[in-house]
Short mmCIF file of C-alpha atoms in Angstrom, two decimals:
data_model
loop_
_atom_site.label_atom_id
_atom_site.label_comp_id
_atom_site.label_asym_id
_atom_site.label_seq_id
_atom_site.Cartn_x
_atom_site.Cartn_y
_atom_site.Cartn_z
CA UNK I 241 0.00 0.00 0.00
CA UNK I 242 1.40 3.35 -0.96
CA UNK I 243 1.25 6.30 1.37
CA UNK I 244 1.94 8.92 -1.24
CA UNK I 245 0.14 11.70 0.58
CA UNK I 246 -1.47 12.07 3.97
CA UNK I 247 -5.04 13.15 4.39
CA UNK I 248 -7.10 14.35 7.30
CA UNK I 249 -10.32 12.59 8.06
CA UNK I 250 -11.61 14.35 4.96
CA UNK I 251 -13.81 16.11 7.43
CA UNK I 252 -16.48 14.81 5.34
CA UNK I 253 -16.81 18.37 4.26
CA UNK I 254 -16.32 15.86 1.64
CA UNK I 255 -17.46 15.27 -1.74
CA UNK I 256 -20.64 14.60 0.14
CA UNK I 257 -22.48 17.29 -1.68
CA UNK I 258 -25.13 16.81 0.94
CA UNK I 259 -22.69 18.14 3.53
CA UNK I 260 -23.58 14.95 5.31
CA UNK I 261 -26.66 16.77 6.40
CA UNK I 262 -24.68 18.49 9.12
CA UNK I 263 -26.60 21.70 8.63
CA UNK I 264 -29.26 20.51 6.23
CA UNK I 265 -30.62 18.19 8.87
CA UNK I 266 -31.64 21.14 11.00
CA UNK I 267 -32.84 23.64 8.43
CA UNK I 268 -36.60 23.66 7.91
CA UNK I 269 -37.81 23.24 4.37
CA UNK I 270 -41.04 22.81 2.47
CA UNK I 271 -41.81 19.64 0.62
CA UNK I 272 -43.11 20.06 -2.91
CA UNK I 273 -45.20 17.51 -4.65
CA UNK I 274 -43.46 15.16 -7.06
CA UNK I 275 -44.64 11.94 -8.60
CA UNK I 276 -43.27 8.70 -7.24
CA UNK I 277 -42.46 5.99 -9.76
CA UNK I 278 -45.05 3.26 -10.08
CA UNK I 279 -44.44 0.35 -7.70
CA UNK I 280 -42.84 -2.84 -8.97
CA UNK I 281 -45.09 -5.51 -10.39
CA UNK I 282 -46.71 -7.98 -8.02
CA UNK I 283 -44.60 -10.87 -9.34
CA UNK I 284 -41.35 -8.96 -8.88
CA UNK I 285 -42.35 -8.03 -5.33
CA UNK I 286 -43.20 -11.61 -4.52
CA UNK I 287 -39.76 -12.79 -5.62
CA UNK I 288 -37.74 -9.97 -4.07
CA UNK I 289 -36.32 -10.26 -0.57
CA UNK I 290 -37.31 -7.72 2.05
CA UNK I 291 -34.46 -5.31 2.81
CA UNK I 292 -33.91 -2.54 5.35
CA UNK I 293 -33.37 1.02 4.13
CA UNK I 294 -32.40 4.42 5.48
CA UNK I 295 -34.15 7.39 3.89
CA UNK I 296 -32.56 10.75 4.71
CA UNK I 297 -34.64 13.88 4.36
CA UNK I 298 -35.02 17.48 5.36
CA UNK I 299 -36.18 17.75 8.95
CA UNK I 300 -39.34 19.85 8.70
CA UNK I 301 -42.61 18.08 9.53
CA UNK I 302 -44.14 18.60 6.08
CA UNK I 303 -41.21 16.87 4.37
CA UNK I 304 -41.20 14.00 6.87
CA UNK I 305 -44.94 13.45 6.41
CA UNK I 306 -44.68 13.63 2.63
CA UNK I 307 -41.78 11.17 2.49
CA UNK I 308 -43.62 8.72 4.74
CA UNK I 309 -46.47 8.70 2.23
CA UNK I 310 -43.97 8.19 -0.58
CA UNK I 311 -42.50 5.22 1.30
CA UNK I 312 -45.92 3.62 1.54
CA UNK I 313 -46.61 4.31 -2.14
CA UNK I 314 -43.32 2.58 -3.04
CA UNK I 315 -44.45 -0.50 -1.07
CA UNK I 316 -42.37 0.27 1.97
CA UNK I 317 -43.12 0.22 5.68
CA UNK I 318 -41.80 2.80 8.12
CA UNK I 319 -40.06 1.13 11.07
CA UNK I 320 -39.07 4.30 12.89
CA UNK I 321 -38.49 7.95 12.05
CA UNK I 322 -36.02 10.32 13.68
CA UNK I 323 -37.39 13.75 12.68
CA UNK I 324 -34.66 15.66 14.56
CA UNK I 325 -32.04 14.35 12.14
CA UNK I 326 -34.24 13.55 9.15
CA UNK I 327 -33.61 9.80 9.10
CA UNK I 328 -36.35 7.28 8.42
CA UNK I 329 -35.78 3.53 8.70
CA UNK I 330 -37.99 1.50 6.37
CA UNK I 331 -38.45 -2.06 5.13
CA UNK I 332 -39.46 -3.02 1.61
CA UNK I 333 -39.45 -5.97 -0.78
CA UNK I 334 -39.67 -3.62 -3.76
CA UNK I 335 -36.34 -4.03 -5.64
CA UNK I 336 -36.64 -0.45 -6.92
CA UNK I 337 -37.47 1.05 -3.52
CA UNK I 338 -34.20 2.94 -3.08
CA UNK I 339 -34.22 4.23 -6.65
CA UNK I 340 -37.81 5.45 -6.31
CA UNK I 341 -37.25 7.17 -2.98
CA UNK I 342 -34.18 8.99 -4.24
CA UNK I 343 -36.44 10.78 -6.76
CA UNK I 344 -38.81 12.07 -4.08
CA UNK I 345 -38.63 15.79 -3.29
CA UNK I 346 -37.12 16.38 0.13
CA UNK I 347 -35.16 13.09 0.09
CA UNK I 348 -31.43 13.79 0.16
CA UNK I 349 -30.23 10.19 0.08
CA UNK I 350 -31.75 6.73 0.40
CA UNK I 351 -30.37 3.24 0.21
CA UNK I 352 -30.36 -0.33 1.45
CA UNK I 353 -28.45 -0.99 4.66
CA UNK I 354 -27.60 -4.60 3.77
CA UNK I 355 -27.17 -6.90 0.80
CA UNK I 356 -28.93 -9.93 2.26
CA UNK I 357 -32.61 -10.29 3.19
CA UNK I 358 -33.97 -9.51 6.62
CA UNK I 359 -34.09 -12.63 8.80
CA UNK I 360 -36.38 -13.54 11.77
CA UNK I 361 -19.88 -8.96 13.44
CA UNK I 362 -18.16 -6.38 12.61
CA UNK I 363 -16.37 -5.89 15.94
CA UNK I 364 -12.73 -4.92 16.05
CA UNK I 365 -11.17 -7.59 18.21
CA UNK I 366 -8.28 -9.62 16.82
CA UNK I 367 -8.51 -13.35 17.50
CA UNK I 368 -10.59 -15.47 19.84
CA UNK I 369 -10.71 -14.80 23.58
CA UNK I 370 -8.66 -16.79 26.08
CA UNK I 371 -10.84 -17.43 29.10
CA UNK I 372 -9.33 -17.18 32.54
CA UNK I 373 -9.81 -20.59 34.14
CA UNK I 374 -10.75 -20.94 37.79
CA UNK I 375 -7.35 -22.38 38.61
CA UNK I 376 -5.60 -19.53 36.78
CA UNK I 377 -7.79 -17.01 38.58
CA UNK I 378 -6.88 -18.54 41.94
CA UNK I 379 -3.20 -18.43 41.08
CA UNK I 380 -3.38 -14.84 39.88
CA UNK I 381 -5.25 -13.73 42.97
CA UNK I 382 -2.52 -15.28 45.09
CA UNK I 383 -0.02 -13.07 43.27
CA UNK I 384 -2.18 -9.96 43.48
CA UNK I 385 0.33 -8.29 45.78
CA UNK I 386 2.52 -7.59 42.76
CA UNK I 387 0.17 -4.80 41.77
CA UNK I 388 0.08 -3.23 45.25
CA UNK I 389 -1.94 -3.57 48.46
CA UNK I 390 -4.97 -1.64 47.13
CA UNK I 391 -5.16 -3.51 43.83
CA UNK I 392 -8.01 -5.66 42.58
CA UNK I 393 -7.48 -9.45 42.78
CA UNK I 394 -6.58 -9.78 39.07
CA UNK I 395 -4.96 -6.38 38.61
CA UNK I 396 -1.44 -7.78 38.59
CA UNK I 397 -2.23 -8.95 35.06
CA UNK I 398 -3.58 -5.57 33.95
CA UNK I 399 -0.41 -4.13 32.49
CA UNK I 400 -2.60 -1.82 30.45
CA UNK I 401 -3.76 0.14 33.50
CA UNK I 402 -0.20 0.75 34.62
CA UNK I 403 0.86 1.69 31.08
CA UNK I 404 -1.42 4.76 31.12
CA UNK I 405 -1.24 5.50 34.86
CA UNK I 406 -4.85 4.45 35.47
CA UNK I 407 -3.94 2.64 38.71
CA UNK I 408 -2.45 5.84 40.12
CA UNK I 409 -5.25 8.00 38.71
CA UNK I 410 -7.86 5.96 40.60
CA UNK I 411 -6.32 7.05 43.90
CA UNK I 412 -6.74 10.70 42.94
CA UNK I 413 -10.05 10.65 41.07
CA UNK I 414 -11.70 7.38 39.94
CA UNK I 415 -14.28 9.30 37.94
CA UNK I 416 -17.64 10.86 38.68
CA UNK I 417 -20.96 9.03 38.97
CA UNK I 418 -22.38 11.96 37.01
CA UNK I 419 -20.49 10.81 33.91
CA UNK I 420 -21.77 7.89 31.80
CA UNK I 421 -19.99 6.06 29.01
CA UNK I 422 -22.37 4.37 26.59
CA UNK I 423 -21.05 1.09 25.19
CA UNK I 424 -22.56 0.76 21.70
CA UNK I 425 -21.86 -2.89 21.10
CA UNK I 426 -23.10 -6.49 21.34
CA UNK I 427 -24.77 -5.86 24.68
CA UNK I 428 -23.53 -5.66 28.26
CA UNK I 429 -24.02 -8.26 31.00
CA UNK I 430 -24.89 -5.91 33.83
CA UNK I 431 -25.21 -8.83 36.25
CA UNK I 432 -21.42 -9.28 36.27
CA UNK I 433 -20.19 -8.39 39.80
CA UNK I 434 -17.54 -6.05 38.39
CA UNK I 435 -20.10 -4.15 36.28
CA UNK I 436 -23.26 -4.16 38.39
CA UNK I 437 -22.09 -1.40 40.81
CA UNK I 438 -21.56 1.09 37.98
CA UNK I 439 -24.25 0.09 35.50
CA UNK I 440 -26.87 2.62 34.42
CA UNK I 441 -30.01 0.74 33.39
CA UNK I 442 -31.94 3.97 32.80
CA UNK I 443 -29.51 4.89 30.00
CA UNK I 444 -29.41 1.43 28.38
CA UNK I 445 -31.41 -0.11 25.54
CA UNK I 446 -31.59 -2.60 22.70
CA UNK I 447 -31.40 -0.68 19.41
CA UNK I 448 -31.31 -3.70 17.08
CA UNK I 449 -33.48 -2.95 14.04
CA UNK I 450 -33.42 0.80 14.57
CA UNK I 451 -35.94 1.30 17.37
CA UNK I 452 -34.94 1.49 21.05
CA UNK I 453 -36.28 -1.17 23.43
CA UNK I 454 -35.73 -0.13 27.06
CA UNK I 455 -37.45 -3.08 28.71
CA UNK I 456 -35.46 -4.56 31.63
CA UNK I 457 -32.47 -6.58 30.42
CA UNK I 458 -33.03 -5.78 26.73
CA UNK I 459 -29.44 -4.46 26.61
CA UNK I 460 -27.87 -7.78 27.59
CA UNK I 461 -26.03 -9.92 25.02
CA UNK I 462 -28.22 -12.32 23.07
CA UNK I 463 -25.85 -15.22 23.74
CA UNK I 464 -22.85 -15.82 25.98
CA UNK I 465 -20.73 -15.87 22.83
CA UNK I 466 -21.67 -12.22 22.27
CA UNK I 467 -19.10 -11.25 24.88
CA UNK I 468 -17.57 -8.26 23.13
CA UNK I 469 -19.58 -5.47 24.76
CA UNK I 470 -19.16 -6.91 28.25
CA UNK I 471 -15.37 -7.04 27.81
CA UNK I 472 -15.34 -3.43 26.58
CA UNK I 473 -17.52 -2.25 29.47
CA UNK I 474 -15.14 -3.77 32.01
CA UNK I 475 -12.15 -2.04 30.47
CA UNK I 476 -13.92 1.29 30.90
CA UNK I 477 -15.58 1.05 34.29
CA UNK I 478 -15.12 -2.26 36.13
CA UNK I 479 -15.55 -1.28 39.77
CA UNK I 480 -12.78 -1.30 42.35
CA UNK I 481 -14.77 -3.55 44.66
CA UNK I 482 -12.32 -6.30 45.55
CA UNK I 483 -13.82 -8.75 43.05
CA UNK I 484 -11.75 -9.15 39.88
CA UNK I 485 -10.38 -6.45 37.56
CA UNK I 486 -10.51 -2.67 37.51
CA UNK I 487 -11.56 -0.30 34.75
CA UNK I 488 -9.71 2.81 33.60
CA UNK I 489 -12.45 4.96 35.18
CA UNK I 490 -13.86 2.74 37.97
CA UNK I 491 -16.02 5.51 39.42
CA UNK I 492 -18.05 6.46 36.34
CA UNK I 493 -21.28 4.93 35.11
CA UNK I 494 -21.46 2.61 32.12
CA UNK I 495 -24.51 1.94 29.94
CA UNK I 496 -25.15 -0.75 27.35
CA UNK I 497 -26.72 0.04 23.99
CA UNK I 498 -27.03 -3.19 22.04
CA UNK I 499 -26.78 -2.95 18.25
CA UNK I 500 -25.59 -6.45 17.27
CA UNK I 501 -28.00 -8.54 15.20
CA UNK I 502 -29.00 -11.53 17.36
CA UNK I 503 -28.25 -14.04 14.57
CA UNK I 504 -25.32 -12.64 12.59
CA UNK I 505 -23.89 -10.37 15.32
CA UNK I 506 -23.47 -7.70 12.62
CA UNK I 507 -23.85 -3.99 13.34
CA UNK I 508 -26.27 -2.64 10.74
CA UNK I 509 -26.64 1.13 10.11
CA UNK I 510 -30.19 1.56 11.37
CA UNK I 511 -29.21 0.07 14.74
CA UNK I 512 -26.21 2.38 15.05
CA UNK I 513 -28.34 5.42 14.13
CA UNK I 514 -30.74 4.48 16.91
CA UNK I 515 -27.84 4.09 19.37
CA UNK I 516 -26.33 7.52 18.76
CA UNK I 517 -29.71 9.25 19.01
CA UNK I 518 -30.63 7.28 22.15
CA UNK I 519 -27.29 8.08 23.81
CA UNK I 520 -27.70 11.77 23.06
CA UNK I 521 -31.27 11.95 24.30
CA UNK I 522 -30.36 10.09 27.50
CA UNK I 523 -27.58 12.53 28.36
CA UNK I 524 -24.70 10.09 27.86
CA UNK I 525 -21.47 12.10 27.86
CA UNK I 526 -19.25 9.62 25.99
CA UNK I 527 -19.89 6.71 23.62
CA UNK I 528 -17.45 3.93 22.82
CA UNK I 529 -17.70 2.37 19.37
CA UNK I 530 -15.48 -0.70 19.03
CA UNK I 531 -16.85 -1.87 15.70
CA UNK I 532 -17.39 -0.85 12.12
CA UNK I 533 -20.84 -0.45 10.61
CA UNK I 534 -21.75 -3.52 8.55
CA UNK I 535 -21.99 -4.69 5.85
CA UNK I 536 -19.29 -2.49 4.26
CA UNK I 537 -15.83 -2.09 5.77
CA UNK I 538 -15.61 1.07 3.67
CA UNK I 539 -18.66 2.98 2.42
CA UNK I 540 -18.04 4.66 -0.93
CA UNK I 541 -19.73 7.93 -1.81
CA UNK I 542 -20.23 7.00 -5.46
CA UNK I 543 -22.57 4.16 -4.48
CA UNK I 544 -26.08 5.43 -3.62
CA UNK I 545 -26.72 2.79 -0.95
CA UNK I 546 -23.38 3.30 0.77
CA UNK I 547 -23.73 7.07 0.48
CA UNK I 548 -27.08 6.89 2.28
CA UNK I 549 -25.49 4.82 5.05
CA UNK I 550 -22.74 7.42 5.56
CA UNK I 551 -25.33 10.19 5.57
CA UNK I 552 -27.62 8.49 8.12
CA UNK I 553 -24.91 7.43 10.57
CA UNK I 554 -23.21 10.81 10.34
CA UNK I 555 -26.43 12.69 11.00
CA UNK I 556 -26.93 10.61 14.14
CA UNK I 557 -23.41 11.01 15.51
CA UNK I 558 -23.39 14.74 14.74
CA UNK I 559 -26.68 15.03 16.63
CA UNK I 560 -25.02 13.33 19.60
CA UNK I 561 -22.10 15.76 19.43
CA UNK I 562 -24.47 18.73 19.39
CA UNK I 563 -26.18 17.33 22.47
CA UNK I 564 -22.84 17.14 24.31
CA UNK I 565 -21.65 13.60 23.58
CA UNK I 566 -18.05 12.77 22.65
CA UNK I 567 -17.86 9.72 20.39
CA UNK I 568 -14.75 7.52 20.28
CA UNK I 569 -14.15 4.66 17.84
CA UNK I 570 -11.61 1.96 17.15
CA UNK I 571 -9.42 2.42 14.07
CA UNK I 572 -9.71 -1.18 12.87
CA UNK I 573 -7.58 -4.32 12.77
CA UNK I 574 -6.59 -4.54 9.11
CA UNK I 575 -3.21 -2.77 9.48
CA UNK I 576 -4.49 -0.43 6.76
CA UNK I 577 -3.00 3.00 6.16
CA UNK I 578 -6.03 5.30 6.08
CA UNK I 579 -3.84 8.08 4.67
CA UNK I 580 -2.81 6.06 1.62
CA UNK I 581 -4.07 6.45 -1.94
CA UNK I 582 -5.71 3.04 -2.13
CA UNK I 583 -6.69 0.07 0.01
CA UNK I 584 -7.80 -3.42 -0.99
CA UNK I 585 -11.12 -4.22 0.66
CA UNK I 586 -11.70 -7.94 0.22
CA UNK I 587 -14.20 -8.43 3.04
CA UNK I 588 -17.22 -6.44 1.87
CA UNK I 589 -20.09 -6.95 1.94
CA UNK I 590 -19.88 -9.19 4.99
CA UNK I 591 -23.56 -10.13 5.06
CA UNK I 592 -23.36 -11.95 1.71
CA UNK I 593 -20.54 -12.83 -0.71
CA UNK I 594 -17.61 -10.38 -0.49
CA UNK I 595 -16.43 -8.85 -3.76
CA UNK I 596 -12.81 -7.61 -3.65
CA UNK I 597 -12.44 -3.95 -4.61
CA UNK I 598 -9.76 -1.29 -4.38
CA UNK I 599 -10.98 1.82 -2.60
CA UNK I 600 -9.72 5.35 -1.99
CA UNK I 601 -9.97 6.05 1.77
CA UNK I 602 -10.56 9.74 1.03
CA UNK I 603 -13.81 8.81 -0.74
CA UNK I 604 -14.78 5.55 0.96
CA UNK I 605 -15.20 5.69 4.72
CA UNK I 606 -14.87 3.30 7.64
CA UNK I 607 -17.83 4.10 9.91
CA UNK I 608 -18.02 5.54 12.45
CA UNK I 609 -14.29 6.04 12.95
CA UNK I 610 -13.70 8.32 9.94
CA UNK I 611 -16.66 10.61 10.59
CA UNK I 612 -16.03 14.26 11.59
CA UNK I 613 -15.58 14.84 15.31
CA UNK I 614 -15.22 11.14 16.15
CA UNK I 615 -12.01 10.32 18.06
CA UNK I 616 -10.15 7.63 16.09
CA UNK I 617 -8.09 5.32 18.32
CA UNK I 618 -5.20 3.05 17.28
CA UNK I 619 -3.85 0.23 19.45
CA UNK I 620 -0.55 -0.26 21.25
CA UNK I 621 1.11 -3.06 23.20
CA UNK I 622 3.06 -3.12 26.45
CA UNK I 623 6.17 -1.71 24.71
CA UNK I 624 4.21 1.35 23.52
CA UNK I 625 4.64 0.18 19.93
CA UNK I 626 1.71 0.16 17.51
CA UNK I 627 -0.01 -3.24 17.70
CA UNK I 628 0.76 -5.39 14.67
CA UNK I 629 -2.89 -5.46 13.52
CA UNK I 630 -3.82 -1.82 14.19
CA UNK I 631 -4.92 0.38 11.33
CA UNK I 632 -3.11 3.73 11.23
CA UNK I 633 -2.69 6.87 9.13
CA UNK I 634 -1.16 10.32 9.42
CA UNK I 635 -3.86 12.92 9.96
CA UNK I 636 -6.47 10.22 10.62
CA UNK I 637 -5.50 8.69 13.97
CA UNK I 638 -6.29 11.03 16.86
CA UNK I 639 -4.85 9.11 19.83
CA UNK I 640 -3.56 5.64 20.71
CA UNK I 641 -4.30 3.40 23.70
CA UNK I 642 -3.45 -0.09 24.96
CA UNK I 643 -5.20 -2.71 22.85
CA UNK I 644 -2.82 -5.60 23.41
CA UNK I 645 -0.34 -7.37 21.17
CA UNK I 646 0.69 -11.03 21.32
CA UNK I 647 4.19 -10.05 20.13
CA UNK I 648 4.71 -7.54 22.94
CA UNK I 649 4.99 -9.56 26.16
CA UNK I 650 4.86 -7.89 29.59
CA UNK I 651 7.64 -8.81 32.00
CA UNK I 652 5.81 -7.79 35.18
CA UNK I 653 2.59 -9.84 35.02
CA UNK I 654 1.90 -13.34 36.36
CA UNK I 655 0.46 -14.63 33.09
CA UNK I 656 2.98 -12.96 30.73
CA UNK I 657 0.02 -12.33 28.43
CA UNK I 658 0.31 -9.28 26.18
CA UNK I 659 -3.43 -8.99 25.58
CA UNK I 660 -6.11 -7.22 27.66
CA UNK I 661 -7.82 -8.92 30.61
CA UNK I 662 -11.42 -7.88 31.28
CA UNK I 663 -14.95 -8.99 32.12
CA UNK I 664 -17.00 -11.60 30.25
CA UNK I 665 -20.66 -12.67 30.45
CA UNK I 666 -21.48 -15.21 33.14
CA UNK I 667 -19.12 -13.73 35.77
CA UNK I 668 -16.03 -14.73 33.82
CA UNK I 669 -12.87 -12.98 32.63
CA UNK I 670 -10.80 -13.30 29.45
CA UNK I 671 -7.93 -11.85 27.45
CA UNK I 672 -8.63 -10.17 24.12
CA UNK I 673 -6.64 -7.92 21.81
CA UNK I 674 -7.71 -5.45 19.15
CA UNK I 675 -8.43 -1.81 18.53
CA UNK I 676 -11.73 -2.82 20.17
CA UNK I 677 -9.73 -2.91 23.39
CA UNK I 678 -7.87 0.35 22.67
CA UNK I 679 -10.94 2.52 22.17
CA UNK I 680 -12.43 1.77 25.64
CA UNK I 681 -9.13 2.72 27.30
CA UNK I 682 -9.34 6.08 25.55
CA UNK I 683 -13.03 6.34 26.44
CA UNK I 684 -12.16 5.72 30.08
CA UNK I 685 -9.59 8.50 30.01
CA UNK I 686 -12.13 10.78 28.31
CA UNK I 687 -14.54 9.97 31.15
CA UNK I 688 -11.88 10.96 33.70
CA UNK I 689 -11.37 14.22 31.81
CA UNK I 690 -15.11 14.88 31.82
CA UNK I 691 -15.15 14.15 35.55
CA UNK I 692 -12.33 16.65 36.08
CA UNK I 693 -13.74 19.23 33.64
CA UNK I 694 -17.54 18.72 33.87
CA UNK I 695 -18.38 21.72 31.69
CA UNK I 696 -16.08 20.70 28.83
CA UNK I 697 -17.75 20.33 25.43
CA UNK I 698 -17.04 17.32 23.19
CA UNK I 699 -14.57 19.42 21.19
CA UNK I 700 -12.82 20.58 24.35
CA UNK I 701 -12.67 17.02 25.70
CA UNK I 702 -11.05 15.87 22.48
CA UNK I 703 -8.54 18.70 22.70
CA UNK I 704 -7.66 17.75 26.29
CA UNK I 705 -7.41 14.08 25.36
CA UNK I 706 -4.84 14.91 22.70
CA UNK I 707 -3.00 17.48 24.81
CA UNK I 708 -2.38 15.06 27.67
CA UNK I 709 -1.38 12.12 25.49
CA UNK I 710 2.25 10.96 25.50
CA UNK I 711 3.74 10.49 22.04
CA UNK I 712 6.66 8.06 21.67
CA UNK I 713 7.23 9.31 18.12
CA UNK I 714 7.69 7.12 15.07
CA UNK I 715 9.87 4.03 15.62
CA UNK I 716 13.54 4.54 14.82
CA UNK I 717 13.84 0.98 13.55
CA UNK I 718 11.84 -0.56 10.64
CA UNK I 719 8.42 -1.69 11.87
CA UNK I 720 8.57 -5.49 11.91
CA UNK I 721 6.57 -6.69 14.95
CA UNK I 722 6.50 -10.37 13.97
CA UNK I 723 10.22 -10.45 13.21
CA UNK I 724 9.89 -11.98 9.76
CA UNK I 725 12.26 -9.46 8.20
CA UNK I 726 9.49 -7.64 6.31
CA UNK I 727 8.42 -4.07 7.08
CA UNK I 728 4.71 -4.24 7.93
CA UNK I 729 3.88 -0.52 8.10
CA UNK I 730 5.56 2.86 7.80
CA UNK I 731 5.01 5.61 10.36
CA UNK I 732 4.82 9.13 8.95
CA UNK I 733 4.98 12.33 10.95
CA UNK I 734 6.90 13.82 13.86
CA UNK I 735 7.11 13.58 17.63
CA UNK I 736 3.98 15.66 18.22
CA UNK I 737 1.71 13.97 15.70
CA UNK I 738 2.16 10.93 13.49
CA UNK I 739 0.34 8.12 11.75
CA UNK I 740 0.87 5.43 14.40
CA UNK I 741 -0.19 7.33 17.52
CA UNK I 742 -1.88 10.53 16.39
CA UNK I 743 -1.22 12.96 19.24
CA UNK I 744 0.03 10.15 21.46
CA UNK I 745 -0.94 7.40 23.90
CA UNK I 746 -3.66 8.51 26.33
CA UNK I 747 -2.63 9.33 29.90
CA UNK I 748 -5.12 8.66 32.71
CA UNK I 749 -2.93 10.16 35.42
CA UNK I 750 -2.55 13.46 33.58
CA UNK I 751 -6.30 13.45 32.98
CA UNK I 752 -7.02 13.77 36.71
CA UNK I 753 -4.03 15.93 37.63
CA UNK I 754 -4.19 18.71 35.06
#
């Protein structure tokens, strides 16, 4: 992959043309009548699969009402509408539904959110989890003194906390109960003893399908195998209660907003739109997004369906920012250079048969991490070197954080495991690695900053997060983490800002001291 020139996150001031509805979404307009194409024939409809769509419109009530009628006329059904951002989620078996809706006055973009039919994971972890056995847990607890007299039973194995000073920060300010981090993910097992003390049920929901379900327990993972969100939640806010592990910000609240499809465990756009809007309306100060929006690893603006996905998700996350929410997201595990001229995407779409394509990352976007205002987080290991899998890019990465690396082995832990130990469903613990694990460390530090600076806006929080990060600078030796003699990535930039670490590795201790 060439990195011939570096690019910023393309601010999606982009070739969007629709300005990603940043301002359009809040400017009242008047719908004018326009004919909608005739619906598909009955036979075509009978053969076509039912798909989910996002329809993005102006936000005035007349336009919304008019477009809803157009959806019905095109043989669609409205699932939920978000008038504040002009996004309507609809289902239809009409194969021309998207094409017809794009011709309707007041509609700014519309497209299918998947390539496979609706049925009765695009997380960013790298590799399967290694569960902590009961015998290992007993052994580690016996060695807990290595991490200090006030440490949690398994904290001796949490090299990641010590790497960013989170253990010391907890003694100064563990975080405020007035700050909540929303984990937009596969669901959170709030019955886990390390999570129950800090869990906010009133700010949790199941957003699968695009409409929030706040019934008790709806936010929990569908299956035990859907462990991802529970692991992430523990990294952020596992309580210091003498039970197991500790989170980066063990005094803040954590909420679960489930967006993973119960069958495929994929994160479809309509669910993510719901999650951002729900988080904003519930007063959640920070969201953690350790995933990419399925089914496309990169959404290209020259494709009407993918363009509509970018538009809808961006409207939702911008709405959250305007309501005071800082959104953080994992950079990805493909070791891609997001500042390069081209990238081979051979995994999309992931809900049907992938078709390899070469994309330009300035025109095709990884969601939500490349959206404007979202903090993009790369991963590091115990040696403060970029993790071998972590995506990177000068002008794209904002900060870095511990995500684990099997090639970087800690010398001061009982297990000698270079990955991240955290909570799992069913009162268990496990090691995982990935930018999925890096983003929650940064989210935890952001929560500590919000606790220290309660009036800080999302933009100010991001500025503080970057200011207090510690940048090791680009490696002086060729980057070859697996030692096979081949350079696996090239770091561009200087000591203050570069493609591997952005502004640097987050610092929890500085977050509570400055």
